[in-house]
mmCIF file with all atom_site columns, C-alpha atoms in Angstrom:
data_model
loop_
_atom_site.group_PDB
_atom_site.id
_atom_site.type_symbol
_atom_site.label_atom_id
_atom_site.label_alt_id
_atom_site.label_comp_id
_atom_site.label_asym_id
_atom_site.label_entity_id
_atom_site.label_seq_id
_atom_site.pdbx_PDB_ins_code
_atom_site.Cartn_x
_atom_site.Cartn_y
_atom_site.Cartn_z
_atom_site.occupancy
_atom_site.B_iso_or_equiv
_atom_site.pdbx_formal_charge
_atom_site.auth_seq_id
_atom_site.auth_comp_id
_atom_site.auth_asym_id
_atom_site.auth_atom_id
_atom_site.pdbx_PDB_model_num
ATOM 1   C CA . UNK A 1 1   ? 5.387   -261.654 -55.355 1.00 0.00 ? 1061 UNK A CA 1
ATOM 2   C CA . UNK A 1 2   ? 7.401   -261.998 -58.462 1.00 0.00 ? 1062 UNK A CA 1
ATOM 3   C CA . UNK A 1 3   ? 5.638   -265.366 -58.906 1.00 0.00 ? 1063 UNK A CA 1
ATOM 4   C CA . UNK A 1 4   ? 2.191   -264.774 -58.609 1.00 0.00 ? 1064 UNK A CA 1
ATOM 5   C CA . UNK A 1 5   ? 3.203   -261.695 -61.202 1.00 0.00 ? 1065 UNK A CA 1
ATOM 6   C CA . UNK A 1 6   ? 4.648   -263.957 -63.687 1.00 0.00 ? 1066 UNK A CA 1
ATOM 7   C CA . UNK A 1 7   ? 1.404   -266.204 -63.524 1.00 0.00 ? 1067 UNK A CA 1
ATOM 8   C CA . UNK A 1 8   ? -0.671  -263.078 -64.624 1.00 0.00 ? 1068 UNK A CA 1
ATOM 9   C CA . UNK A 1 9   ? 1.797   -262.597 -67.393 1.00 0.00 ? 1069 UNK A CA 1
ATOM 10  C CA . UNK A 1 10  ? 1.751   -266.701 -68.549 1.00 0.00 ? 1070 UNK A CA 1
ATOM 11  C CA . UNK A 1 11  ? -0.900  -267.898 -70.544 1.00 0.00 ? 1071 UNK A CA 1
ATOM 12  C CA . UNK A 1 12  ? -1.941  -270.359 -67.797 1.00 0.00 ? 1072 UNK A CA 1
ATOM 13  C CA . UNK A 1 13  ? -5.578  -269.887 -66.759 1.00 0.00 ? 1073 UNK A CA 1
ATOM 14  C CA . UNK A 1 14  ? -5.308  -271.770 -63.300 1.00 0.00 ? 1074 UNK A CA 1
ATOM 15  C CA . UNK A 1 15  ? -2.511  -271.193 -60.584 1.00 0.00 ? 1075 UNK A CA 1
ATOM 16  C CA . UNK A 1 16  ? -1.975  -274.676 -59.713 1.00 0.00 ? 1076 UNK A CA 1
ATOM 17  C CA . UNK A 1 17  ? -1.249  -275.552 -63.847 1.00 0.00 ? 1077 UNK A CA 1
ATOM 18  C CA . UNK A 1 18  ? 1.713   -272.897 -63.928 1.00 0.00 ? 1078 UNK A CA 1
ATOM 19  C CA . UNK A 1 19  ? 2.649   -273.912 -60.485 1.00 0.00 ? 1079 UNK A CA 1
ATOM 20  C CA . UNK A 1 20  ? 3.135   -277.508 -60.571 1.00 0.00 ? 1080 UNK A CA 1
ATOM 21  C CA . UNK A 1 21  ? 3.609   -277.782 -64.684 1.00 0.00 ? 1081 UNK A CA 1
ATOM 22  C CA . UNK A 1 22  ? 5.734   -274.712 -65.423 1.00 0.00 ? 1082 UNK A CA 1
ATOM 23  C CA . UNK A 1 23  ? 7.698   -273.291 -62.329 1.00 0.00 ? 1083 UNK A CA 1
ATOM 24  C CA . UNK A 1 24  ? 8.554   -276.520 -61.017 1.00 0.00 ? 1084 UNK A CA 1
ATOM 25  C CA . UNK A 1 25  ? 9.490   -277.355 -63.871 1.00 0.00 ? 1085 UNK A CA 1
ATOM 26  C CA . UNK A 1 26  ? 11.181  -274.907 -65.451 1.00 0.00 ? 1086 UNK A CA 1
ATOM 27  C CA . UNK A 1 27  ? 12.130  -272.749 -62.685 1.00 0.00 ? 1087 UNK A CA 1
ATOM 28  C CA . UNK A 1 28  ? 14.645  -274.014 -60.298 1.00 0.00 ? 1088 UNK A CA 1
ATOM 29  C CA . UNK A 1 29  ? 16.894  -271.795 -61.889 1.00 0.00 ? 1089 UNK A CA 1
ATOM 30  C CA . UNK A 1 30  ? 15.327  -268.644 -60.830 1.00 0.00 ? 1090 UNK A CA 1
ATOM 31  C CA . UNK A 1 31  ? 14.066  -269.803 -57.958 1.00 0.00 ? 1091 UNK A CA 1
ATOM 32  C CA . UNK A 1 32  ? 16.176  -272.918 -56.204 1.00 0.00 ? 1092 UNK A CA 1
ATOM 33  C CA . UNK A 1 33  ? 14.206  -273.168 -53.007 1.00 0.00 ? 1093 UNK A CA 1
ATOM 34  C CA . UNK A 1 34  ? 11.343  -273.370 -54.497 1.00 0.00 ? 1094 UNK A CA 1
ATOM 35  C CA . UNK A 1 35  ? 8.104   -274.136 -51.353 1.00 0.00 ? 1095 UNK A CA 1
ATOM 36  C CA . UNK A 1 36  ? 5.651   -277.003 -52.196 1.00 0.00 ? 1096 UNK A CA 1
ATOM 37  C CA . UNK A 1 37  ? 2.604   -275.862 -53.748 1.00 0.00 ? 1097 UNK A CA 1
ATOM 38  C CA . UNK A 1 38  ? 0.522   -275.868 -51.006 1.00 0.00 ? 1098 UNK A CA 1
ATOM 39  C CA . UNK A 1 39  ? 2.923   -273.919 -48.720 1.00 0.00 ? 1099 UNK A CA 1
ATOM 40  C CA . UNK A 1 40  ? 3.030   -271.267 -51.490 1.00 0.00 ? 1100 UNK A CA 1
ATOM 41  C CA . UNK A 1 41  ? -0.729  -270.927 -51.835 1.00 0.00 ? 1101 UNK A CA 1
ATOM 42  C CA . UNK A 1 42  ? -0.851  -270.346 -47.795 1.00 0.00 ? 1102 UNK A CA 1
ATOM 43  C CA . UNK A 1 43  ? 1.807   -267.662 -47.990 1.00 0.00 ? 1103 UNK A CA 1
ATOM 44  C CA . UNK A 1 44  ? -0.025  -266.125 -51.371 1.00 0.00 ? 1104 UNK A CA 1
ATOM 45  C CA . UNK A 1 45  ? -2.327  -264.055 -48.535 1.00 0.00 ? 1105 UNK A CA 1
ATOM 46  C CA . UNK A 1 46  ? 0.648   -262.276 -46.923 1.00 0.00 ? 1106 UNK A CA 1
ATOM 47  C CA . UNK A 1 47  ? 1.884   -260.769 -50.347 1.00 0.00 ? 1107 UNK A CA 1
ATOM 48  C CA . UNK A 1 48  ? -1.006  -258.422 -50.565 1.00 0.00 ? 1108 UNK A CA 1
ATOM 49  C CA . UNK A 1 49  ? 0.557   -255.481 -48.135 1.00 0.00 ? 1109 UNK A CA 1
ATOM 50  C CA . UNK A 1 50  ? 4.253   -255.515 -50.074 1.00 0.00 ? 1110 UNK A CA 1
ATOM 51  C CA . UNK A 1 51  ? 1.896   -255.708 -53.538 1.00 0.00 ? 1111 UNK A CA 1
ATOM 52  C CA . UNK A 1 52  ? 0.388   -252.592 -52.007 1.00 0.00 ? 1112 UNK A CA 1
ATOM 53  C CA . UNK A 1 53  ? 3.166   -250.958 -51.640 1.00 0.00 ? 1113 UNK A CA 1
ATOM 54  C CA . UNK A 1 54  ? 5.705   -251.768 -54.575 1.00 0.00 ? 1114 UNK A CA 1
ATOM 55  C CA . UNK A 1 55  ? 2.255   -250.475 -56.982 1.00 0.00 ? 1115 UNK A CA 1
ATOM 56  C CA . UNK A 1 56  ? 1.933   -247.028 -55.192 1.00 0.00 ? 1116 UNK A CA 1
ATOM 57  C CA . UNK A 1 57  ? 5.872   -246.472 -55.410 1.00 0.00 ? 1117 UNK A CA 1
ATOM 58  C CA . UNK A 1 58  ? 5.417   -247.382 -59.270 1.00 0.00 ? 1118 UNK A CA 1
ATOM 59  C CA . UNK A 1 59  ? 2.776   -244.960 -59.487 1.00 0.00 ? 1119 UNK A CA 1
ATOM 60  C CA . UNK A 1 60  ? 3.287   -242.477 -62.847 1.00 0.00 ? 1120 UNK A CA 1
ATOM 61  C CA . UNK A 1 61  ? 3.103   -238.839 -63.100 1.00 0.00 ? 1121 UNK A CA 1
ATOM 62  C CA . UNK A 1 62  ? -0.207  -236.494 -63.320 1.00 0.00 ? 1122 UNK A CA 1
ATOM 63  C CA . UNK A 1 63  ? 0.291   -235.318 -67.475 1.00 0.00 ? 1123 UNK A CA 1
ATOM 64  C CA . UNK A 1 64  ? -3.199  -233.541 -67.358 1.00 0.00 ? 1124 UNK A CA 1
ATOM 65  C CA . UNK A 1 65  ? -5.323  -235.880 -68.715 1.00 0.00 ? 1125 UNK A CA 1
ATOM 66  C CA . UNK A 1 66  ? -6.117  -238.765 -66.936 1.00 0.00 ? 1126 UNK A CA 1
ATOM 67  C CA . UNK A 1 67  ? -8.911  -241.751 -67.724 1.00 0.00 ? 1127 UNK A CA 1
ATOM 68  C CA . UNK A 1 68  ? -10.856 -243.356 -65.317 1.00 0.00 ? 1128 UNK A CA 1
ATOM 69  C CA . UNK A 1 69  ? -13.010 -246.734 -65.382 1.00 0.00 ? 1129 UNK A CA 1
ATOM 70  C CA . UNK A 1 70  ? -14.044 -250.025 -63.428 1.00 0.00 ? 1130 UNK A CA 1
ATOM 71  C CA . UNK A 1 71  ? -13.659 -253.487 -64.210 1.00 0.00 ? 1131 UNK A CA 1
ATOM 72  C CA . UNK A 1 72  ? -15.547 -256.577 -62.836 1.00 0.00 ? 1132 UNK A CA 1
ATOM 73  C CA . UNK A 1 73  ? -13.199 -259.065 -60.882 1.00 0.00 ? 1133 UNK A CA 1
ATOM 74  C CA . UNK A 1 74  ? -15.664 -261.846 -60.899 1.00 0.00 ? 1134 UNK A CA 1
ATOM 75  C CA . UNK A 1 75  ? -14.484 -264.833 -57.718 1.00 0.00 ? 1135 UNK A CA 1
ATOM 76  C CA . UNK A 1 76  ? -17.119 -267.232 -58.894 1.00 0.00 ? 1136 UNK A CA 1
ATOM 77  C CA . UNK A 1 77  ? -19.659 -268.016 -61.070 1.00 0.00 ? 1137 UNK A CA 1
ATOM 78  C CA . UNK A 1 78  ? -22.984 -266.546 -60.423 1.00 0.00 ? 1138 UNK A CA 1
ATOM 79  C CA . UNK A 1 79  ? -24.621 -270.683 -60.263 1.00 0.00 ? 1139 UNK A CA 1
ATOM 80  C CA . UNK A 1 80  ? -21.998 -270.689 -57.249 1.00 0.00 ? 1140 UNK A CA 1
ATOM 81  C CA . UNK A 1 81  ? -22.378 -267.711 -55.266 1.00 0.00 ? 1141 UNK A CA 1
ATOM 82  C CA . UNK A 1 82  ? -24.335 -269.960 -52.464 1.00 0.00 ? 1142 UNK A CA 1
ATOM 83  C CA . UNK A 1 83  ? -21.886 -272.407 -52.081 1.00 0.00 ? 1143 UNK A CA 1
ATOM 84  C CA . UNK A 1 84  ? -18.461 -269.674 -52.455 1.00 0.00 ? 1144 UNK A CA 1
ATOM 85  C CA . UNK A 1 85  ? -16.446 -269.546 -48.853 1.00 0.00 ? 1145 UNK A CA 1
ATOM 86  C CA . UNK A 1 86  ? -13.279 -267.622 -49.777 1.00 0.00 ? 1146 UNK A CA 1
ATOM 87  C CA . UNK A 1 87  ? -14.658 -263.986 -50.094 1.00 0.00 ? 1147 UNK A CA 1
ATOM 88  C CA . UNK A 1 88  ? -17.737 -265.281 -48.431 1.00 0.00 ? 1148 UNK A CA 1
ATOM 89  C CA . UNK A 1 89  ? -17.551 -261.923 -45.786 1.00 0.00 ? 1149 UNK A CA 1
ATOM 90  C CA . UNK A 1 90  ? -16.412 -258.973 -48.536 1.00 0.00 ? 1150 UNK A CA 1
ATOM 91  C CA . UNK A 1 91  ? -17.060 -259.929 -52.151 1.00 0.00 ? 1151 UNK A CA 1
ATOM 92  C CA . UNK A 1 92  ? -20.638 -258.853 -53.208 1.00 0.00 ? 1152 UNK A CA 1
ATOM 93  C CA . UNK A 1 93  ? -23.090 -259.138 -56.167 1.00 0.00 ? 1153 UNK A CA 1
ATOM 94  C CA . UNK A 1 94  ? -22.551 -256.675 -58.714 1.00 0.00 ? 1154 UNK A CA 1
ATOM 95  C CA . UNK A 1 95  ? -23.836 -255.287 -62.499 1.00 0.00 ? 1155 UNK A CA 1
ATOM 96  C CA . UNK A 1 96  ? -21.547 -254.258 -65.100 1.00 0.00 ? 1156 UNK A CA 1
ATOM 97  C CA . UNK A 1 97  ? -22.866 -253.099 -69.130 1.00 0.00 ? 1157 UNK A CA 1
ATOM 98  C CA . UNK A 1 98  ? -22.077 -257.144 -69.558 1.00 0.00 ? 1158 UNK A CA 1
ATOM 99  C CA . UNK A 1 99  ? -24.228 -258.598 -66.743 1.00 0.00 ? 1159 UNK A CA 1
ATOM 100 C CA . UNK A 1 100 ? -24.412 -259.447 -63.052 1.00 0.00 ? 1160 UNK A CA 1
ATOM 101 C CA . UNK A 1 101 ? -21.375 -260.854 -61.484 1.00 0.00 ? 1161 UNK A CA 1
ATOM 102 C CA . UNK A 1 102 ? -20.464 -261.991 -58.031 1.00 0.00 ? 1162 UNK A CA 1
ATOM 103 C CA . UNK A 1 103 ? -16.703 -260.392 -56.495 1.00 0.00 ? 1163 UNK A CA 1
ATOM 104 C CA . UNK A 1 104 ? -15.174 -257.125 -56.409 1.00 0.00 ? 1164 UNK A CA 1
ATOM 105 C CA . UNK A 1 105 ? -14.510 -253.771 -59.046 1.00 0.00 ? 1165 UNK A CA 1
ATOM 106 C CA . UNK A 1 106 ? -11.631 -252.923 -59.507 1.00 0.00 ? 1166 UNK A CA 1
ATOM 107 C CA . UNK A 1 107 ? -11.230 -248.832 -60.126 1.00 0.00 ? 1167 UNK A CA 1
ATOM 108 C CA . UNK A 1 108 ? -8.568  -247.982 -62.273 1.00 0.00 ? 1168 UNK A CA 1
ATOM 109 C CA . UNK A 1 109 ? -6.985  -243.827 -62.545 1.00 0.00 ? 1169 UNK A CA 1
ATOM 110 C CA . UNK A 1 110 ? -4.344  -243.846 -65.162 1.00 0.00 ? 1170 UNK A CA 1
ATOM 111 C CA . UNK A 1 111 ? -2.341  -241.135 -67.279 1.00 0.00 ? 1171 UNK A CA 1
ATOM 112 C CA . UNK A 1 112 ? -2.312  -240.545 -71.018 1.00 0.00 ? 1172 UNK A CA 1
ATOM 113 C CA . UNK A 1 113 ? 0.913   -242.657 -70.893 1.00 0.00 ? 1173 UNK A CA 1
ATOM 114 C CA . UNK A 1 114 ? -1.200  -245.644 -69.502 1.00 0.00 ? 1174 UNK A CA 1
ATOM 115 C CA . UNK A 1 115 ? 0.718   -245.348 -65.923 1.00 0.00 ? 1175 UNK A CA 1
ATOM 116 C CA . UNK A 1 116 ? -1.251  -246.118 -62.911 1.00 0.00 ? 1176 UNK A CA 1
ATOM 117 C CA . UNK A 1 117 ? -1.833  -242.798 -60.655 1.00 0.00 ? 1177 UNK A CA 1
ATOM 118 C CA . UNK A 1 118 ? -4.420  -244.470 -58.289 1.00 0.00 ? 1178 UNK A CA 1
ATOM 119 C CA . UNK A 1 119 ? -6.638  -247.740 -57.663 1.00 0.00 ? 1179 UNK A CA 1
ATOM 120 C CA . UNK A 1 120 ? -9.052  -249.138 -55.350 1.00 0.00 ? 1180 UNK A CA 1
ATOM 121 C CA . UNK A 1 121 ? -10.520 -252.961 -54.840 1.00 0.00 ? 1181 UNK A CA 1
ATOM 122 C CA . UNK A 1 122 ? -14.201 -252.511 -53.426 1.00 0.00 ? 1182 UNK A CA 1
ATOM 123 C CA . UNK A 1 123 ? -16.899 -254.768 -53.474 1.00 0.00 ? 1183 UNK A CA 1
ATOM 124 C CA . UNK A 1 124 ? -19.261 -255.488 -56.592 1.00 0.00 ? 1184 UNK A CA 1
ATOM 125 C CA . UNK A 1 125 ? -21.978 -253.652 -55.631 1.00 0.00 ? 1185 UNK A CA 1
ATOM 126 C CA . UNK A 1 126 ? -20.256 -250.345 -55.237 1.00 0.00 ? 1186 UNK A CA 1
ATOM 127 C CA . UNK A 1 127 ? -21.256 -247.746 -57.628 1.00 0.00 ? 1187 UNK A CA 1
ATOM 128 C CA . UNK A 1 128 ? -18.474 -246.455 -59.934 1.00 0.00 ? 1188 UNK A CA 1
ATOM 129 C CA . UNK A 1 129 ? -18.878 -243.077 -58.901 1.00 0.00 ? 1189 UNK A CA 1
ATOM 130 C CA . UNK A 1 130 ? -18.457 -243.647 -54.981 1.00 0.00 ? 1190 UNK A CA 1
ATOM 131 C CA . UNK A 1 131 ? -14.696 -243.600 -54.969 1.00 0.00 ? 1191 UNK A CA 1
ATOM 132 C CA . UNK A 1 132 ? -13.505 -241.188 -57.529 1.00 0.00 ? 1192 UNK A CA 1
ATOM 133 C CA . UNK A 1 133 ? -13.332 -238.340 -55.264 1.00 0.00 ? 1193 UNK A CA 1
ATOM 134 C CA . UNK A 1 134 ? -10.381 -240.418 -53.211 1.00 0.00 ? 1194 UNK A CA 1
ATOM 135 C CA . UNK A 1 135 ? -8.969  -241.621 -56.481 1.00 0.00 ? 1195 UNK A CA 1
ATOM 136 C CA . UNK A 1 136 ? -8.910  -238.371 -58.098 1.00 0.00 ? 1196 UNK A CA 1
ATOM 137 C CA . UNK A 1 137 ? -7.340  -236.200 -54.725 1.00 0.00 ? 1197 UNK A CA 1
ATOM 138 C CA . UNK A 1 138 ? -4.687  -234.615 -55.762 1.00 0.00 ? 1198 UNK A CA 1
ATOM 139 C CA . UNK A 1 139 ? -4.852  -234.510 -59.302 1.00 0.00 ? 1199 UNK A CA 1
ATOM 140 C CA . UNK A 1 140 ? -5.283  -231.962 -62.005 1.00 0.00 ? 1200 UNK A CA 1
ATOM 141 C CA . UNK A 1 141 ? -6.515  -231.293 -65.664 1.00 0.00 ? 1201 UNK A CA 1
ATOM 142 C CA . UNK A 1 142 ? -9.163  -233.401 -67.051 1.00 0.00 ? 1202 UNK A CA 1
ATOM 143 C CA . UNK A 1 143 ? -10.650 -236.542 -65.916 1.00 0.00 ? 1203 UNK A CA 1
ATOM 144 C CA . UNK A 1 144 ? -12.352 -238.710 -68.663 1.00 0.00 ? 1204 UNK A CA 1
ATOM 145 C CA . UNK A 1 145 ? -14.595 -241.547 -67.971 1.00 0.00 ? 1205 UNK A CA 1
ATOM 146 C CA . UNK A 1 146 ? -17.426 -243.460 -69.652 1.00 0.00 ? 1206 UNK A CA 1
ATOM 147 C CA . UNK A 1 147 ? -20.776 -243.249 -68.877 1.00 0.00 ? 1207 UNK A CA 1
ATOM 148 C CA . UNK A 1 148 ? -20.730 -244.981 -65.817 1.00 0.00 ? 1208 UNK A CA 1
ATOM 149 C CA . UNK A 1 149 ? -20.058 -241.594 -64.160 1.00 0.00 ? 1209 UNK A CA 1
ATOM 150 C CA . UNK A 1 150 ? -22.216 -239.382 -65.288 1.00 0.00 ? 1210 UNK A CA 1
ATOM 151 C CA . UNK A 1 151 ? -23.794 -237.790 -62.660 1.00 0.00 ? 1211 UNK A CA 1
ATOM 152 C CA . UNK A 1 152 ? -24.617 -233.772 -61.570 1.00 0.00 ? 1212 UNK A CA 1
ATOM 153 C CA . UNK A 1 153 ? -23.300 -233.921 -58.223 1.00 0.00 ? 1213 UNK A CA 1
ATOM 154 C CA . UNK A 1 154 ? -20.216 -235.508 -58.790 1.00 0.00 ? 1214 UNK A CA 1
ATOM 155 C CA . UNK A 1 155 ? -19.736 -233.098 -61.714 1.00 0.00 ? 1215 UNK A CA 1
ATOM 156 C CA . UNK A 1 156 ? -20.241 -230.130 -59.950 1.00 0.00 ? 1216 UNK A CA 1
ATOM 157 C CA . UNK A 1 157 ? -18.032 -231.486 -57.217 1.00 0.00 ? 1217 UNK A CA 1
ATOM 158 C CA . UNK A 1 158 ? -14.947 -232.459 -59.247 1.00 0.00 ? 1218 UNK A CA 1
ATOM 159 C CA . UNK A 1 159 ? -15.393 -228.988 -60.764 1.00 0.00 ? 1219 UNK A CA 1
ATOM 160 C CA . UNK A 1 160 ? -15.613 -226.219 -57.964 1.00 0.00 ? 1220 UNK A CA 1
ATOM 161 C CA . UNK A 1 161 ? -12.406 -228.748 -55.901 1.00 0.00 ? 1221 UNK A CA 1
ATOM 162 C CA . UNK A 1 162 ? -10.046 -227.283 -58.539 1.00 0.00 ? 1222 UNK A CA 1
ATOM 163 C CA . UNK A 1 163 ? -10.361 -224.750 -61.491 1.00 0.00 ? 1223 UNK A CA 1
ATOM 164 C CA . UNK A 1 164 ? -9.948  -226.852 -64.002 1.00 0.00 ? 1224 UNK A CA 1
ATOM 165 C CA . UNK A 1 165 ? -10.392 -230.571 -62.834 1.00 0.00 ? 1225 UNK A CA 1
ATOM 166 C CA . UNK A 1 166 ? -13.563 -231.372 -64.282 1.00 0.00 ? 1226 UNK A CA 1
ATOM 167 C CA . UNK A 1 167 ? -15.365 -234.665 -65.399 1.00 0.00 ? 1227 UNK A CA 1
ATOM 168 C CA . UNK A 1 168 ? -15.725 -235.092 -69.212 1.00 0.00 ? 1228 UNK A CA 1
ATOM 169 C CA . UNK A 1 169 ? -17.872 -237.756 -69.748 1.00 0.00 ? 1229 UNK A CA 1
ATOM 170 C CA . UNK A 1 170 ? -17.648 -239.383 -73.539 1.00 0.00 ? 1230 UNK A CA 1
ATOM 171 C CA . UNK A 1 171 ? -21.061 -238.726 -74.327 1.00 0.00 ? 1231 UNK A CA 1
ATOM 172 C CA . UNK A 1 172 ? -20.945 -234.911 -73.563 1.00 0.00 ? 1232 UNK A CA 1
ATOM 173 C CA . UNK A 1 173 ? -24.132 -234.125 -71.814 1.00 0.00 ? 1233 UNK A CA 1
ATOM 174 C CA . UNK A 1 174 ? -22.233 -231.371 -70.322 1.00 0.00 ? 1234 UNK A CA 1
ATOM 175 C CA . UNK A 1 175 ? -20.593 -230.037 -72.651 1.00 0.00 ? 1235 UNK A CA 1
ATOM 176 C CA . UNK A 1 176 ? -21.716 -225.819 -71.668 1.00 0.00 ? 1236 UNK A CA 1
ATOM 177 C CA . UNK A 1 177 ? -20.372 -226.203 -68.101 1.00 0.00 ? 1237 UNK A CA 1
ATOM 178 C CA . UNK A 1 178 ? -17.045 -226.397 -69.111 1.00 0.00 ? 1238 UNK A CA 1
ATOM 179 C CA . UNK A 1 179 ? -15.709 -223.167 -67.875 1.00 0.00 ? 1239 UNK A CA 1
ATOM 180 C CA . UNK A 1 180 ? -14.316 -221.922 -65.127 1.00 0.00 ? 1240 UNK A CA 1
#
């Protein structure tokens, strides 16, 4: 786990670059029984549960205000979508404000501090909107978010859960249902 979080940190763009190039390298140090790369990359699957885990236990404290938003976690280039096996069963086609994209969204609730409160992987074609009422149990004040969730139901929804837990969207629209 603490490699694969160290790649994301490195300015290496492919896995098998910092692997081979840097950690074997470089890191017999930290890590003397270091596996062959393709032992590691088998074992890279069975990290996701303790990843899980180790993120909610990190999680930061509800301040109040809390931001919400999605981000495109694109597996493959859209020319390759036909010919993709790895994700082949869950990742999905999906539209962001930047284009189409084939893979998952990755919904992010964090504080005003930047700490992680909640997140969920779904596929791409998930709208934003579908998962903030799991994301958002539990928490009070205001939730902002960007236009992406604009939408009456979910407004009135977030609103009447919890005096006070409302949407704010950054355009406003509505701006007179504010009260309680």
């Amino acid at each position: 786990m603490t490699i694969l979080i160290h790649f994301h940190q490195s300015h290496y763009r492919n896995f098998k670059a910092f692997y081979l190039l840097h950690l074997c390298r470089h890191g017999q140090g930290e890590f003397p029984h270091l596996l062959s790369y393709n032992r590691f990359v088998a074992l890279i699957p069975t990290v996701l549960m303790p990843l899980c885990i180790y993120l909610h236990t990190r999680r930061g404290e509800d301040t109040g205000i809390t931001f919400i938003d999605a981000t495109s976690l694109v597996v493959c280039h859209n020319r390759r979508i036909h010919s993709h096996k790895v994700f082949k069963q869950v990742a999905r086609r999906g539209k962001t404000s930047m284009g189409w994209f084939y893979g998952f969204k990755l919904h992010l609730v964090v504080n005003d501090r930047g700490e992680l409160l909640a997140f969920r992987i779904t596929p791409g074609n998930v709208d934003d909107r579908q998962p903030v009422p799991d994301l958002t149990q539990g928490l009070t004040g205001k939730l902002i978010g960007d236009r992406g969730y604009i939408s009456h139901r979910l407004f009135q929804t977030e609103s009447h859960r919890v005096c006070g837990r409302l949407l704010v969207v950054s355009q406003a629209i509505m701006a007179d249902s504010w009260r309680c």
